[in-house]
One Martini backbone bead per residue (centre of mass of N, CA, C, O) as a GRO file, in nm:
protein
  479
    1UNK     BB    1   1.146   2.459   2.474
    2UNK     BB    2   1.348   2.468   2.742
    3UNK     BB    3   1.649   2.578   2.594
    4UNK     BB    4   1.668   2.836   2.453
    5UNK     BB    5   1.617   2.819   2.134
    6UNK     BB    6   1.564   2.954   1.831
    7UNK     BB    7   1.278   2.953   1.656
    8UNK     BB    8   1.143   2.856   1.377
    9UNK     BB    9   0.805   2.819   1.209
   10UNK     BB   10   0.675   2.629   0.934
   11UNK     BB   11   0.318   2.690   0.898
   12UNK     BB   12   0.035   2.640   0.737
   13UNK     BB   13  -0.091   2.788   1.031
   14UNK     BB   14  -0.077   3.010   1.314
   15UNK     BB   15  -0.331   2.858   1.452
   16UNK     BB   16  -0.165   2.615   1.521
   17UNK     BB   17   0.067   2.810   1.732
   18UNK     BB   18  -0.091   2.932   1.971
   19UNK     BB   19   0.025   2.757   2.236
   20UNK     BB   20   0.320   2.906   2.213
   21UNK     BB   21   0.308   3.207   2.272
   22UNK     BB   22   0.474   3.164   2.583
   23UNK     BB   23   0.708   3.160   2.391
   24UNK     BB   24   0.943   3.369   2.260
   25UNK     BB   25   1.149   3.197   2.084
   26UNK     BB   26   0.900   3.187   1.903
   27UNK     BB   27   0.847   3.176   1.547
   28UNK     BB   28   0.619   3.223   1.295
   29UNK     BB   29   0.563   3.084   0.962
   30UNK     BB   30   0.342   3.120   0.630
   31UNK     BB   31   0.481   3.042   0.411
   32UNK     BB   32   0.482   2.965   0.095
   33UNK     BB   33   0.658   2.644  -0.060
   34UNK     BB   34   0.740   2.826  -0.337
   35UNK     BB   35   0.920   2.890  -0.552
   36UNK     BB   36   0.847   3.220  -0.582
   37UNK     BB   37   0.966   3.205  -0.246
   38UNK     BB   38   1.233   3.160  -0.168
   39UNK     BB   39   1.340   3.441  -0.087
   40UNK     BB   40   1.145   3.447   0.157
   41UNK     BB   41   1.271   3.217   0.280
   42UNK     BB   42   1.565   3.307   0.333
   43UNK     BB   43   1.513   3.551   0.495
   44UNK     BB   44   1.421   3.359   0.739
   45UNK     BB   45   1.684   3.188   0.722
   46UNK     BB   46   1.837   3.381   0.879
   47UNK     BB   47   2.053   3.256   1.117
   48UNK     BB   48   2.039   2.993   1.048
   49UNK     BB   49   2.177   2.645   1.105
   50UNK     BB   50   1.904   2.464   1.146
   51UNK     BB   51   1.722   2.254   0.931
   52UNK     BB   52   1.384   2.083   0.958
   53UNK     BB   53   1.273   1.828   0.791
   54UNK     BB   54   0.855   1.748   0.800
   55UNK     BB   55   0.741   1.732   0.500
   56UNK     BB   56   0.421   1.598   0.385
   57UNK     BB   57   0.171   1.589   0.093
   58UNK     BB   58  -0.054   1.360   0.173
   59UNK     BB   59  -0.380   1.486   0.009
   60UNK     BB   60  -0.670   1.520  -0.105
   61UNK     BB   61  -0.504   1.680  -0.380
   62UNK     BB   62  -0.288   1.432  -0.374
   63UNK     BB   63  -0.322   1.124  -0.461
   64UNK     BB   64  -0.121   1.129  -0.740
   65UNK     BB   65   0.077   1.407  -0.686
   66UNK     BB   66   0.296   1.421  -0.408
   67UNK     BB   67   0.554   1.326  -0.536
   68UNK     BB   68   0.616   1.643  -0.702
   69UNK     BB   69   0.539   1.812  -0.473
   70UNK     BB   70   0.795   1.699  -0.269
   71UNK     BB   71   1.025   1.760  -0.446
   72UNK     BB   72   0.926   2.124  -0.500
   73UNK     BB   73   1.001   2.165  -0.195
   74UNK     BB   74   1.259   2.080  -0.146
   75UNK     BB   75   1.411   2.241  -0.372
   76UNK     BB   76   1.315   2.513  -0.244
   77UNK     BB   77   1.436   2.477   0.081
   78UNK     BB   78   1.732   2.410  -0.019
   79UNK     BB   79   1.791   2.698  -0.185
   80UNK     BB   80   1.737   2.865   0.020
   81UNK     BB   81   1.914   2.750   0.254
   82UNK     BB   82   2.199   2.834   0.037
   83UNK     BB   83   2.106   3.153   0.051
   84UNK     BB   84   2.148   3.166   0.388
   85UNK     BB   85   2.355   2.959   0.517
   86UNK     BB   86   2.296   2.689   0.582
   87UNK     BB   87   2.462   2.406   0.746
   88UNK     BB   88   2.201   2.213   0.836
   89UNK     BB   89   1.968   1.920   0.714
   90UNK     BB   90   1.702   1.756   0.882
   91UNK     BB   91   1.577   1.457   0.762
   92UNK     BB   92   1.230   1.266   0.828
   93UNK     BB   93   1.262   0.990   0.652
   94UNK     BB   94   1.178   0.630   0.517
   95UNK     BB   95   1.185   0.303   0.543
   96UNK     BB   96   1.352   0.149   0.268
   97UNK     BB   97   1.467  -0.210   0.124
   98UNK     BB   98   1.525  -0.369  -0.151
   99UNK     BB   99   1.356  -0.688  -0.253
  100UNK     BB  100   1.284  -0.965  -0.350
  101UNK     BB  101   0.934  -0.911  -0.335
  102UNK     BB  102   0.960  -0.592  -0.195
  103UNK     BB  103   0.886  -0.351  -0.304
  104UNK     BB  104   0.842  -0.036  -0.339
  105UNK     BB  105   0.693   0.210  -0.297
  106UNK     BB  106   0.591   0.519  -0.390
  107UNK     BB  107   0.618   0.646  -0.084
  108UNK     BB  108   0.875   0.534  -0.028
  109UNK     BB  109   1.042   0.659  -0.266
  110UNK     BB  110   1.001   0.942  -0.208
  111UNK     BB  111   1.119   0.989   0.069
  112UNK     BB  112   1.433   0.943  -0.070
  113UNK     BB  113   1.412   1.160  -0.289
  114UNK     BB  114   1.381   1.395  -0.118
  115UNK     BB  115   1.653   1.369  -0.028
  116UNK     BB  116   1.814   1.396  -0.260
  117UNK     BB  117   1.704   1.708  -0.331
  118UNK     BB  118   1.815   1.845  -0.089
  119UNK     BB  119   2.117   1.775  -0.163
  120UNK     BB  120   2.160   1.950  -0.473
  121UNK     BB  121   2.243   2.227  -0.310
  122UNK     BB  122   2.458   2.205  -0.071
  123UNK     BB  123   2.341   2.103   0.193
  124UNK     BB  124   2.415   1.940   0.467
  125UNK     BB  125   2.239   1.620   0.488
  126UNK     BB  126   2.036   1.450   0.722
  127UNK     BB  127   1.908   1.141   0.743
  128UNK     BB  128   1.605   0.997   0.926
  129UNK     BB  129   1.510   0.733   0.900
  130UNK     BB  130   1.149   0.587   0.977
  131UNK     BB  131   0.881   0.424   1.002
  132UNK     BB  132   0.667   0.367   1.232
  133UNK     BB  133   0.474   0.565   1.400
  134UNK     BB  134   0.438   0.576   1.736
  135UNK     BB  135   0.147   0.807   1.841
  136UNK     BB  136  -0.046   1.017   1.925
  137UNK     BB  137  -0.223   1.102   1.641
  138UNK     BB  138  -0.107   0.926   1.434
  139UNK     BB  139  -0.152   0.737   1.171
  140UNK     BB  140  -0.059   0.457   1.221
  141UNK     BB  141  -0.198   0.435   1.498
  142UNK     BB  142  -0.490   0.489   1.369
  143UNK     BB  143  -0.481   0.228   1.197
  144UNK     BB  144  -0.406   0.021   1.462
  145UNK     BB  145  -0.645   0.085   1.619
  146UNK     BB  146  -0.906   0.037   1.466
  147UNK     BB  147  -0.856  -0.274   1.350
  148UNK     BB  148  -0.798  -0.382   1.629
  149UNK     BB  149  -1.113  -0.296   1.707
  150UNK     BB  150  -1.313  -0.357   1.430
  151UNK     BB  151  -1.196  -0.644   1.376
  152UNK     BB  152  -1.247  -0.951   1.392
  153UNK     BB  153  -1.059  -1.051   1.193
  154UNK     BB  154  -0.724  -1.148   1.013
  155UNK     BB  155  -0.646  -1.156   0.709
  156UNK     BB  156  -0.424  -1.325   0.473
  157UNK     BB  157  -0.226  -1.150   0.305
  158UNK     BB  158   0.012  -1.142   0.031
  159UNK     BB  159   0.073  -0.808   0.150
  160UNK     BB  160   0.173  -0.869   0.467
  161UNK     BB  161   0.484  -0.938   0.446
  162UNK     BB  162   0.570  -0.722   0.518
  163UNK     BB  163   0.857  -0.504   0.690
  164UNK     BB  164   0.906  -0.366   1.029
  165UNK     BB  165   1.067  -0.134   1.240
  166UNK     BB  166   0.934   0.087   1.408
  167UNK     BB  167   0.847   0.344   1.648
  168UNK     BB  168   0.891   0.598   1.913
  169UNK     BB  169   0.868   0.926   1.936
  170UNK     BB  170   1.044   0.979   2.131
  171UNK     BB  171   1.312   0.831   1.978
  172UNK     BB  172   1.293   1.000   1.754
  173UNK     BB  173   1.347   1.302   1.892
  174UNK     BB  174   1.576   1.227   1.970
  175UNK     BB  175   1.767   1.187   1.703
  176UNK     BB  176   1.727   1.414   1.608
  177UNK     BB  177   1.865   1.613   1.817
  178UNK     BB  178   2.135   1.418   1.774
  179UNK     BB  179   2.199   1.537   1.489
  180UNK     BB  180   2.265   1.829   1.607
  181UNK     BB  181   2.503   1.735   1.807
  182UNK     BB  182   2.672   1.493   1.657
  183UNK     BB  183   2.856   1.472   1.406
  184UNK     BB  184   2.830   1.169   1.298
  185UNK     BB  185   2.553   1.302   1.120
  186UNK     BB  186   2.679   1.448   0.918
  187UNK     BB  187   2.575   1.353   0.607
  188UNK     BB  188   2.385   1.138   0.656
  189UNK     BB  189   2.240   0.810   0.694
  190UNK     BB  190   1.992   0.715   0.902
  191UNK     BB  191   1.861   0.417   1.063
  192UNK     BB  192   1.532   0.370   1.248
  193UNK     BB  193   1.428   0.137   1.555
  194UNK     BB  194   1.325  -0.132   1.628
  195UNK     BB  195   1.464  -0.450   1.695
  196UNK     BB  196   1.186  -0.569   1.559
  197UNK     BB  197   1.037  -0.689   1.279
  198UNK     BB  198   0.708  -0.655   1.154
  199UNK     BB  199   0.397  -0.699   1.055
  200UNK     BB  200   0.120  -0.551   1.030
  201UNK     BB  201  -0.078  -0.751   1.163
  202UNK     BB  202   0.066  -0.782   1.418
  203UNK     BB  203   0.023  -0.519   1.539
  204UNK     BB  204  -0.297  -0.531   1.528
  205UNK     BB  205  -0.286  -0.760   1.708
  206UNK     BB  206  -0.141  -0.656   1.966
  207UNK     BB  207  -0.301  -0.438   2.047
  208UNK     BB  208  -0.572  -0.642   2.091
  209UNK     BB  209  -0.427  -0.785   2.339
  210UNK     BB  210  -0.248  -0.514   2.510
  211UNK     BB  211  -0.530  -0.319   2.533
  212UNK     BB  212  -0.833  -0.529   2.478
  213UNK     BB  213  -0.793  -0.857   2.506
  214UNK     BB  214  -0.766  -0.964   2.245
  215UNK     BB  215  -0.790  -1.231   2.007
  216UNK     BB  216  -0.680  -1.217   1.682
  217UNK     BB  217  -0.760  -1.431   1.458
  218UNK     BB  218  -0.610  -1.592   1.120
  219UNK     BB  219  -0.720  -1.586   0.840
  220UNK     BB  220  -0.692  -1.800   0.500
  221UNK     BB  221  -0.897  -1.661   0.244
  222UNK     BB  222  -0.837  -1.670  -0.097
  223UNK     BB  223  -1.125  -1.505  -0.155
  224UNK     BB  224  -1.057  -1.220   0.028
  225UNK     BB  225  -0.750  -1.172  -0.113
  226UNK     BB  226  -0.891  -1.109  -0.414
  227UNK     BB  227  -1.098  -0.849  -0.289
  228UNK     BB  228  -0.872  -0.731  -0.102
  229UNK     BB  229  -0.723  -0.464  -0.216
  230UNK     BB  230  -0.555  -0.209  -0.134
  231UNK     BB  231  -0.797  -0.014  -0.214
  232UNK     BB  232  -1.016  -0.170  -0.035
  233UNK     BB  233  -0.873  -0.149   0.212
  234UNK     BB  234  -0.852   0.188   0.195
  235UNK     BB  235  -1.175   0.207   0.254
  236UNK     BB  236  -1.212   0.031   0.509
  237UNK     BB  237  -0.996   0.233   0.697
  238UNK     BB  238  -1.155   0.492   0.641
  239UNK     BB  239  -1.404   0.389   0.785
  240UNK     BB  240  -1.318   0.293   1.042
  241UNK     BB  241  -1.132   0.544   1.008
  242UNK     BB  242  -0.988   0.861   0.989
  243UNK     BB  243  -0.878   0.814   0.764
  244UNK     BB  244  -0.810   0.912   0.461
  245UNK     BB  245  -0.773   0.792   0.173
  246UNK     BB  246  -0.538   0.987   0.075
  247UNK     BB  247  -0.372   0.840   0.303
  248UNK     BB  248  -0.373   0.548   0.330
  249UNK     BB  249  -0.290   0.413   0.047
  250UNK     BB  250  -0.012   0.450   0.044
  251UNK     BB  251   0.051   0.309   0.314
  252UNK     BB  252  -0.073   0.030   0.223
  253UNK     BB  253   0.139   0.001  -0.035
  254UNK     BB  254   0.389  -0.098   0.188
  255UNK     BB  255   0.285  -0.402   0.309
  256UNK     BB  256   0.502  -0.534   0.144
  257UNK     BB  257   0.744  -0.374   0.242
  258UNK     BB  258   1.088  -0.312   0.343
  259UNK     BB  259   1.105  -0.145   0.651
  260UNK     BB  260   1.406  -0.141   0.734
  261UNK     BB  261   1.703  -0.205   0.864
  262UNK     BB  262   2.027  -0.180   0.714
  263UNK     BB  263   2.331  -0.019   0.636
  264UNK     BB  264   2.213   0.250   0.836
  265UNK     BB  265   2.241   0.170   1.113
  266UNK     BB  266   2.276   0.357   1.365
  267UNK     BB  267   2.443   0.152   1.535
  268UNK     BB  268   2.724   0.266   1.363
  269UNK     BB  269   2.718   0.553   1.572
  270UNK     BB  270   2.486   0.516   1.776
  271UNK     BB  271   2.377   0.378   2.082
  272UNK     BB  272   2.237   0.555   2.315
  273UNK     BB  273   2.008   0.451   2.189
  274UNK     BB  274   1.684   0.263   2.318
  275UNK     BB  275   1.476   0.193   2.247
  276UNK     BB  276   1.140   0.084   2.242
  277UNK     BB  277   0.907  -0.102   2.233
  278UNK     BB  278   0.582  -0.214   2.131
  279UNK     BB  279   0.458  -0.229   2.376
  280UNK     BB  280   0.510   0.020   2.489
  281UNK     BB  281   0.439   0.229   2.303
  282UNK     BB  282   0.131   0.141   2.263
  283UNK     BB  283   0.056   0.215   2.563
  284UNK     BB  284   0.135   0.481   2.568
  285UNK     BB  285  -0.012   0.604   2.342
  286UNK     BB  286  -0.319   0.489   2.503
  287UNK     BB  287  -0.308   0.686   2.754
  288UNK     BB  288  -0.257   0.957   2.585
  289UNK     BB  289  -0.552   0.942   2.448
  290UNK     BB  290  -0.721   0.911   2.720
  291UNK     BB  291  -0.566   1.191   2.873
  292UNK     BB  292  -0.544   1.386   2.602
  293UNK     BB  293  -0.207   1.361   2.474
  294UNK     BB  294  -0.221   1.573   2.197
  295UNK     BB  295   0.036   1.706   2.035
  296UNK     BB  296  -0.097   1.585   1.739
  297UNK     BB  297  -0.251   1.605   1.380
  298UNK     BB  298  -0.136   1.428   1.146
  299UNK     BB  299  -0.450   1.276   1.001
  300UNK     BB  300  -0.462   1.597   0.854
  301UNK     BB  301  -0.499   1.725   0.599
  302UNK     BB  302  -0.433   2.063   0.442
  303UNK     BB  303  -0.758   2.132   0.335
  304UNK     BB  304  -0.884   2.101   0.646
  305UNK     BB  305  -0.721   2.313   0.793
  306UNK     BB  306  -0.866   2.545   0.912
  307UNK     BB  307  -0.786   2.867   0.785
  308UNK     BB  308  -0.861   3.034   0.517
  309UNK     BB  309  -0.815   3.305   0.355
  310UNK     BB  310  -1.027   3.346   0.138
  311UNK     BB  311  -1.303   3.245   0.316
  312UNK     BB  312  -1.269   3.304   0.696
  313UNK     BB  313  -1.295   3.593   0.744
  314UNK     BB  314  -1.548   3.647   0.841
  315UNK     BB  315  -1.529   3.480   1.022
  316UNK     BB  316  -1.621   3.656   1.298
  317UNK     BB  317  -1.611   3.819   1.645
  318UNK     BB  318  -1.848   4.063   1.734
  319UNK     BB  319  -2.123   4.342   1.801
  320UNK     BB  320  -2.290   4.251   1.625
  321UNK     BB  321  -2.602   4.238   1.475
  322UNK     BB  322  -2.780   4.002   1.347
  323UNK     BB  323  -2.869   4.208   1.081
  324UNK     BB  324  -2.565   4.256   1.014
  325UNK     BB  325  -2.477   3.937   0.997
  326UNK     BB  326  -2.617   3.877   0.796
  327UNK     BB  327  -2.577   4.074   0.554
  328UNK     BB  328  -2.288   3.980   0.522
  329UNK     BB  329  -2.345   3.692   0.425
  330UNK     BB  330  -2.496   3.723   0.185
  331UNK     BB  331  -2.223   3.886   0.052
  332UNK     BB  332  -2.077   3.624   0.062
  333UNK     BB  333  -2.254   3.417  -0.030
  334UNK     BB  334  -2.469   3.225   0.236
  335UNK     BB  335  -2.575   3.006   0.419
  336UNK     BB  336  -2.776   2.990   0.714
  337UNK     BB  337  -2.824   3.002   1.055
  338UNK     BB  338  -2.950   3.154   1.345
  339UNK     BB  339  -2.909   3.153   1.734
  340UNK     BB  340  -3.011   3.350   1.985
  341UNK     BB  341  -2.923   3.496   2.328
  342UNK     BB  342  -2.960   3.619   2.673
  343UNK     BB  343  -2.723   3.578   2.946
  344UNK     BB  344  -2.651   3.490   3.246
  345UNK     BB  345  -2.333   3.542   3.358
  346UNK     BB  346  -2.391   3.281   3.571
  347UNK     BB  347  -2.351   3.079   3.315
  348UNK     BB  348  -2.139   3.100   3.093
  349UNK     BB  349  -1.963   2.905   3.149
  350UNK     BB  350  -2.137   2.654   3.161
  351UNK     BB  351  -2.170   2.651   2.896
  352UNK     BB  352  -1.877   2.656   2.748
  353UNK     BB  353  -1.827   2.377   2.892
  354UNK     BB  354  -2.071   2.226   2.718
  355UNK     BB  355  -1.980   2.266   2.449
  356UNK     BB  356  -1.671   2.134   2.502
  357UNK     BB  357  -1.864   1.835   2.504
  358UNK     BB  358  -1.865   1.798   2.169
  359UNK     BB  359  -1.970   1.483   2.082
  360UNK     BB  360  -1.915   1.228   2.052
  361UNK     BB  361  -2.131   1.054   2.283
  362UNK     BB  362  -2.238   1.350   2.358
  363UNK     BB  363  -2.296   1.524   2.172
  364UNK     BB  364  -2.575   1.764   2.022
  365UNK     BB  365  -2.860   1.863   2.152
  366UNK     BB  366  -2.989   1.631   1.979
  367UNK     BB  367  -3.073   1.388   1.776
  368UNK     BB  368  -2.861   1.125   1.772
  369UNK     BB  369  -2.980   0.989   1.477
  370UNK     BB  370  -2.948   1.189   1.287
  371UNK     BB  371  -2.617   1.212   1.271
  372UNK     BB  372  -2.596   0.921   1.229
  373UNK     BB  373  -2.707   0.925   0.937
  374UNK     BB  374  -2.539   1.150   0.810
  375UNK     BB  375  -2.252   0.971   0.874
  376UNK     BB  376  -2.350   0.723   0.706
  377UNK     BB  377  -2.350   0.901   0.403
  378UNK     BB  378  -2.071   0.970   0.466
  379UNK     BB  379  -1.887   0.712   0.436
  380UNK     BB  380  -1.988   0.623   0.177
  381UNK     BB  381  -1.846   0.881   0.039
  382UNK     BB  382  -1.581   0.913   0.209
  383UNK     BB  383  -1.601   0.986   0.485
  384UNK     BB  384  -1.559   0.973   0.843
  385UNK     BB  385  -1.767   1.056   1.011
  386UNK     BB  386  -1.828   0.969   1.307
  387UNK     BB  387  -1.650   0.876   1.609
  388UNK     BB  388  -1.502   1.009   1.935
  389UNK     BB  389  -1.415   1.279   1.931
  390UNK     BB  390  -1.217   1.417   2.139
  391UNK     BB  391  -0.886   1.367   2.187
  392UNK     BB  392  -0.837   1.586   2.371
  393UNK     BB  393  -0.876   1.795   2.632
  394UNK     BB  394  -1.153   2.013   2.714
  395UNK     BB  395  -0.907   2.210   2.825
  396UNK     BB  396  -0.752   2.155   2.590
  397UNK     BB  397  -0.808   2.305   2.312
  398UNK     BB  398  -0.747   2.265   1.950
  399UNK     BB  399  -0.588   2.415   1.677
  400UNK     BB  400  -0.667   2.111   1.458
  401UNK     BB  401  -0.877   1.956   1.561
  402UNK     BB  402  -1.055   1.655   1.603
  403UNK     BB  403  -1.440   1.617   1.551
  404UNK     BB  404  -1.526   1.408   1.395
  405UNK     BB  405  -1.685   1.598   1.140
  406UNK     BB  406  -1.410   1.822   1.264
  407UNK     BB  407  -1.252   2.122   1.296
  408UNK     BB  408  -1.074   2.318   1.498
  409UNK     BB  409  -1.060   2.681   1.368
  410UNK     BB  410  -1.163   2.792   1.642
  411UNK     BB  411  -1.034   2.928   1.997
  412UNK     BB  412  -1.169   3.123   2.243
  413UNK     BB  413  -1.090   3.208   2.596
  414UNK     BB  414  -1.213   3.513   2.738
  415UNK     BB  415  -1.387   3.743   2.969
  416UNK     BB  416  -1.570   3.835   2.670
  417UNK     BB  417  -1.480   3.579   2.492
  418UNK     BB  418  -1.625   3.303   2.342
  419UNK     BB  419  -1.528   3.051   2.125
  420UNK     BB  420  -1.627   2.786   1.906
  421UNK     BB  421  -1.502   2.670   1.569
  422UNK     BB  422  -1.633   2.435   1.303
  423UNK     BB  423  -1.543   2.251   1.052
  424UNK     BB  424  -1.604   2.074   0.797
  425UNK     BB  425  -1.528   1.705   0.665
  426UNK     BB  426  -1.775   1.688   0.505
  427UNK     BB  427  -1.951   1.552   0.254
  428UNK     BB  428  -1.996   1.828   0.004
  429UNK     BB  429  -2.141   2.126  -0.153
  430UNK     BB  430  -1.941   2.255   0.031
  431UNK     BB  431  -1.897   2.436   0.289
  432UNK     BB  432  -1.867   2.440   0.649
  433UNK     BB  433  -1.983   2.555   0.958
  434UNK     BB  434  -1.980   2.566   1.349
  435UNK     BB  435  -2.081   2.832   1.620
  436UNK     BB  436  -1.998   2.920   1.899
  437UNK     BB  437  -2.092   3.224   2.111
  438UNK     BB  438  -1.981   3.450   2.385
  439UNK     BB  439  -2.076   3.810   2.418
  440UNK     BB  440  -2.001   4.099   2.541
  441UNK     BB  441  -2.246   4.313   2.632
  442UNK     BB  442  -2.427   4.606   2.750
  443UNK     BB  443  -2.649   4.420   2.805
  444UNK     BB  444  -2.529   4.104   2.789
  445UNK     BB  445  -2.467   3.799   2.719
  446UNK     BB  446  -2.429   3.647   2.411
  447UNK     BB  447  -2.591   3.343   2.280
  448UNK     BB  448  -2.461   3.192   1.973
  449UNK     BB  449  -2.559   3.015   1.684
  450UNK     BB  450  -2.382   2.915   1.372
  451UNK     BB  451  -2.460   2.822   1.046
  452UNK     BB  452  -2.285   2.764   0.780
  453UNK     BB  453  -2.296   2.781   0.405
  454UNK     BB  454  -2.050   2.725   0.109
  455UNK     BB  455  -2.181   2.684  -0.197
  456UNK     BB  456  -2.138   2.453  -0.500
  457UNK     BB  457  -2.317   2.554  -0.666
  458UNK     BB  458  -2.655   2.369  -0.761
  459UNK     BB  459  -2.603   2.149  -0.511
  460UNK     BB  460  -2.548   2.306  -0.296
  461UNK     BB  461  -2.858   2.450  -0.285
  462UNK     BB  462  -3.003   2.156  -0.245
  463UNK     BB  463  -2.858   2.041   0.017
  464UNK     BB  464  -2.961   2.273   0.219
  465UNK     BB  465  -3.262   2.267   0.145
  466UNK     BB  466  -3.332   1.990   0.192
  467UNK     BB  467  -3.227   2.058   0.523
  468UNK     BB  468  -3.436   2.323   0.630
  469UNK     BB  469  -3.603   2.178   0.851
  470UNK     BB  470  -3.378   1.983   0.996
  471UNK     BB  471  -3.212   2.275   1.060
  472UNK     BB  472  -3.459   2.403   1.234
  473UNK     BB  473  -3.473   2.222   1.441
  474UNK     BB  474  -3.212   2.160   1.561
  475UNK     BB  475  -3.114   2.464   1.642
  476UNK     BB  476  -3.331   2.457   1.847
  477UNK     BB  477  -3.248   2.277   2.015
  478UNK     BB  478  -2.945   2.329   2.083
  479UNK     BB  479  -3.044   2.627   2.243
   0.00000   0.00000   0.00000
C-alpha cells in the first residue's frame, strides 16, 4: 500500500474497498469478468505491467459448476490481458499432486486447469501453487478453528490420508511479491508451503492443543467411518462454522487428496523466503482474530456480498419523511417494518456507539431465545445460524463483513448520517435488510430502525406474515 505503485483493483464491488480510498494511487472497478466485457476489460489494464490474478468461483450458485465459470473467467481476463499487451500474469492457484490412491479432487485439479488456461493467451504467467493458507478470515482456518472449538473428538476417517503442506497468509504475500520482482519467477510454476505436510485431523487437533489447551483424542470408529460420507462431514462443517456448504464441499473433497510440494518447490529458485511454522501460523491467526485484525473475508459466497446493484438501490438514506419512505417501499414491492423517534444530539454517538455492538453475545436488544430459535432453524436448512458477532473491531466496521447471519451491505458514519445497514443471508424466501439509522434534520436527530423484506413468490409473502407479531413485538423492543 505504501509502495506508490499504481493499483487497479477488480473487485466485486466498489463498497467493499471503500476503506482504501486514503490511498490515492488505488482505483478500483467493478467490471463484470465476462466475454461480453473482454474489451472493457482491457482498456482497463492499458498501461498495466503485472496482473494478479486471485479469482476463484466457489460460491452457492456454481457448487456444481465453478470450474467452468472459472475456466471462462480466466480465459476471458487472460485474453483482456494480451489485447492490453500485460507482461506477466502472477497467479495463486492451489498444490496439489497425484499419487496412487490419492486422486486430485475436482478443486484441485480445477485450480491448475485455470493456470493451465491462463497461459493459453500467451501472456507469460507465473503460477503460485499453495495448499492450506492460514490467517484470520480464511475460510480453511475458519474449518480448523470451528472443529476444533466444538467436536468432542476427531474420528478417523480413511479419506483423512490425505496431506497437506499449509501456508501462513503473510508468507503467501511475501512469494506473490517476489514474483513480481524476480526474474527467476518468470514463466514458472512454483509451489509453496511449510516444510512439514500434515493430514488435516492434525491440524484440527493442533489448533485444539495450541490455541484452546484441549487434547483432542482421536478414536477410529468403522461404522462412523461409514456414515460421515464427504458430504456429510461438509454438512455437518457447515453447521459447526461459518462456511457455506457450497464452499466447504469442494474443500473437504481434496482431503484425500496430497496438496504438497513435489518438483516445482520454490527453493530451487529461491530460498530467501522460510515460512513460519504451523504453530506460529495459528497462534498469529488466532490473536489477529481476537484483536479484531481481520483484512478480509475470503468465506463470503459472491451472491451474498454487499449490495445487489438491481435490488438495493432504493435502500438508501435520505431526509425524507416517513409517509414518502413507506410509499417508496411499497412501490418497490417490499414488505417492511419501520420504528423512528427523534433522540437529543448528545444521545446520538451513545446510540450509534451501541448499535455498532450488535450480534454474537451482545445480542439484539430483544429476547435473544427468540433469534435462538430463528437460527436453529436456520442451520436445520443449511443456513449460517447466530455465529459469533464480528469479526473485527466495532470501530472499524468494514463494508462485506459477516456478523451472525448477516453481511455489513452499507457502513456510514459522518458529522450528519450515521447508518449501519445489514443484508440476510439467514435461509429464508426472500431477501432480508436490517437498517440503524441517525439522520440529522431541521428538527433533530432522526433514529430509524427499518426491516425491510423482499418476498419470493407466494411463500414469501407467507413466511413474512407469519412473523407479523412476532416483528411487532422485536422491533418495538429494540427501538
Amino acid at each position: 500500500m505504501d509502495s506508490g505503485i499504481p493499483l487497479t483493483l477488480f473487485v466485486r464491488n466498489k463498497q467493499r474497498v471503500k476503506h482504501l480510498k486514503s490511498y490515492p494511487q488505488i482505483e478500483s472497478c467493478d467490471i463484470e469478468l465476462e466475454k461480453s466485457n473482454r474489451r472493457l476489460i482491457a482498456e482497463q489494464l492499458q498501461g498495466v505491467d503485472t496482473l494478479y490474478y486471485l479469482i476463484h468461483s466457489m460460491d452457492a450458485l456454481h457448487e456444481e459448476s465453478f470450474e467452468q465459470t472459472d475456466l471462462m473467467i480466466a480465459e476471458t481476463v487472460a485474453e483482456a490481458a494480451y489485447i492490453a499487451n500485460v507482461k506477466q500474469i502472477i497467479y495463486l492457484g492451489g498444490l496439489g499432486v497425484e499419487r496412487p490412491g490419492h486422486p486430485l479432487s475436482m478443486h484441485l485439479r480445477n485450480r491448475q486447469q485455470v493456470g493451465q488456461r491462463l497461459r493459453v493467451s500467451g501472456v507469460s504467467v507465473t503460477e503460485i501453487r499453495a495448499g492450506v493458507i492460514i490467517g484470520a478470515g480464511s475460510a480453511s482456518f475458519e474449518i480448523i478453528r470451528a472443529l476444533g472449538l466444538k467436536l468432542p473428538f476427531i474420528p478417523r476417517l480413511a479419506y483423512h490420508q490425505g496431506l497437506c503442506n499449509p501456508i501462513d497468509i503473510d508468507d503467501v504475500i511475501g512469494y506473490l511479491l517476489q514474483a513480481s520482482k524476480k526474474p527467476e519467477y518468470l514463466g514458472t510454476t512454483v509451489e509453496v508451503g511449510m516444510a512439514r505436510a500434515y493430514r488435516y485431523d492434525e491440524m484440527v487437533s493442533l489448533y485444539a492443543k495450541v490455541i484452546l489447551q484441549r487434547d483432542l483424542a482421536t478414536f477410529n470408529i468403522p461404522l462412523l467411518g461409514k456414515i460421515l460420507t464427504k458430504k456429510v462431514l461438509a454438512r455437518i462443517v457447515s453447521y459447526l462454522s461459518a462456511i457455506p456448504y457450497a464452499l466447504g464441499k469442494p474443500l473437504i473433497e481434496g482431503f484425500d487428496a496430497m496438496a504438497v510440494k513435489g518438483e516445482y518447490a520454490v527453493e530451487k529458485i529461491d530460498d530467501t523466503i522460510e515460512p513460519i511454522d504451523l504453530v506460529a501460523s495459528i497462534t498469529k491467526a488466532a490473536e489477529d482474530e481476537k484483536a479484531g485484525k481481520v483484512e478480509s473475508f475470503w468465506s463470503i459466497p459472491k451472491p451474498l456480498q454487499v449490495l445487489s446493484r438491481d435490488k438495493e438501490e432504493f435502500i438508501h438514506i435520505d431526509r425524507s419523511s416517513l409517509s414518502s419512505d413507506a410509499e417508496r417501499y411499497r412501490e418497490q414491492g417490499l414488505l417492511f417494518e419501520i420504528r423512528e423517534r427523534y433522540v437529543d444530539v448528545d444521545e446520538v454517538d451513545m446510540i450509534f456507539d451501541e448499535i455498532k455492538k450488535i450480534g454474537g453475545e451482545y445480542g439484539y436488544w430483544s429476547p435473544h431465545w427468540l433469534w435462538k430459535i430463528r437460527a436453529f432453524a436456520d442451520k436445520m436448512v443449511g443456513g449460517p445460524g447466530l455465529e459469533v458477532g464480528r469479526r473485527t473491531d466495532k470501530a472499524k466496521i468494514r463494508i462485506g463483513e459477516r456478523l451472525d447471519f448477516w453481511i455489513v451491505s452499507a457502513y456510514l458514519d459522518t458529522q450528519e448520517r450515521k447508518v449501519l445497514t445489514l443484508k440476510g443471508r439467514i435461509k429464508s424466501p426472500g431477501d432480508s435488510w436490517l437498517q440503524f439509522a441517525l439522520i440529522e434534520e431541521e428538527n433533530g436527530w432522526r433514529f430509524t430502525i427499518r426491516a425491510y423484506f423482499n418476498p419470493s413468490g407466494l411463500f414469501g409473502y407467507l413466511y413474512w406474515y407469519s412473523l407479523y407479531f412476532v416483528h411487532k413485538y422485536i422491533f418495538d423492543a429494540m427501538m
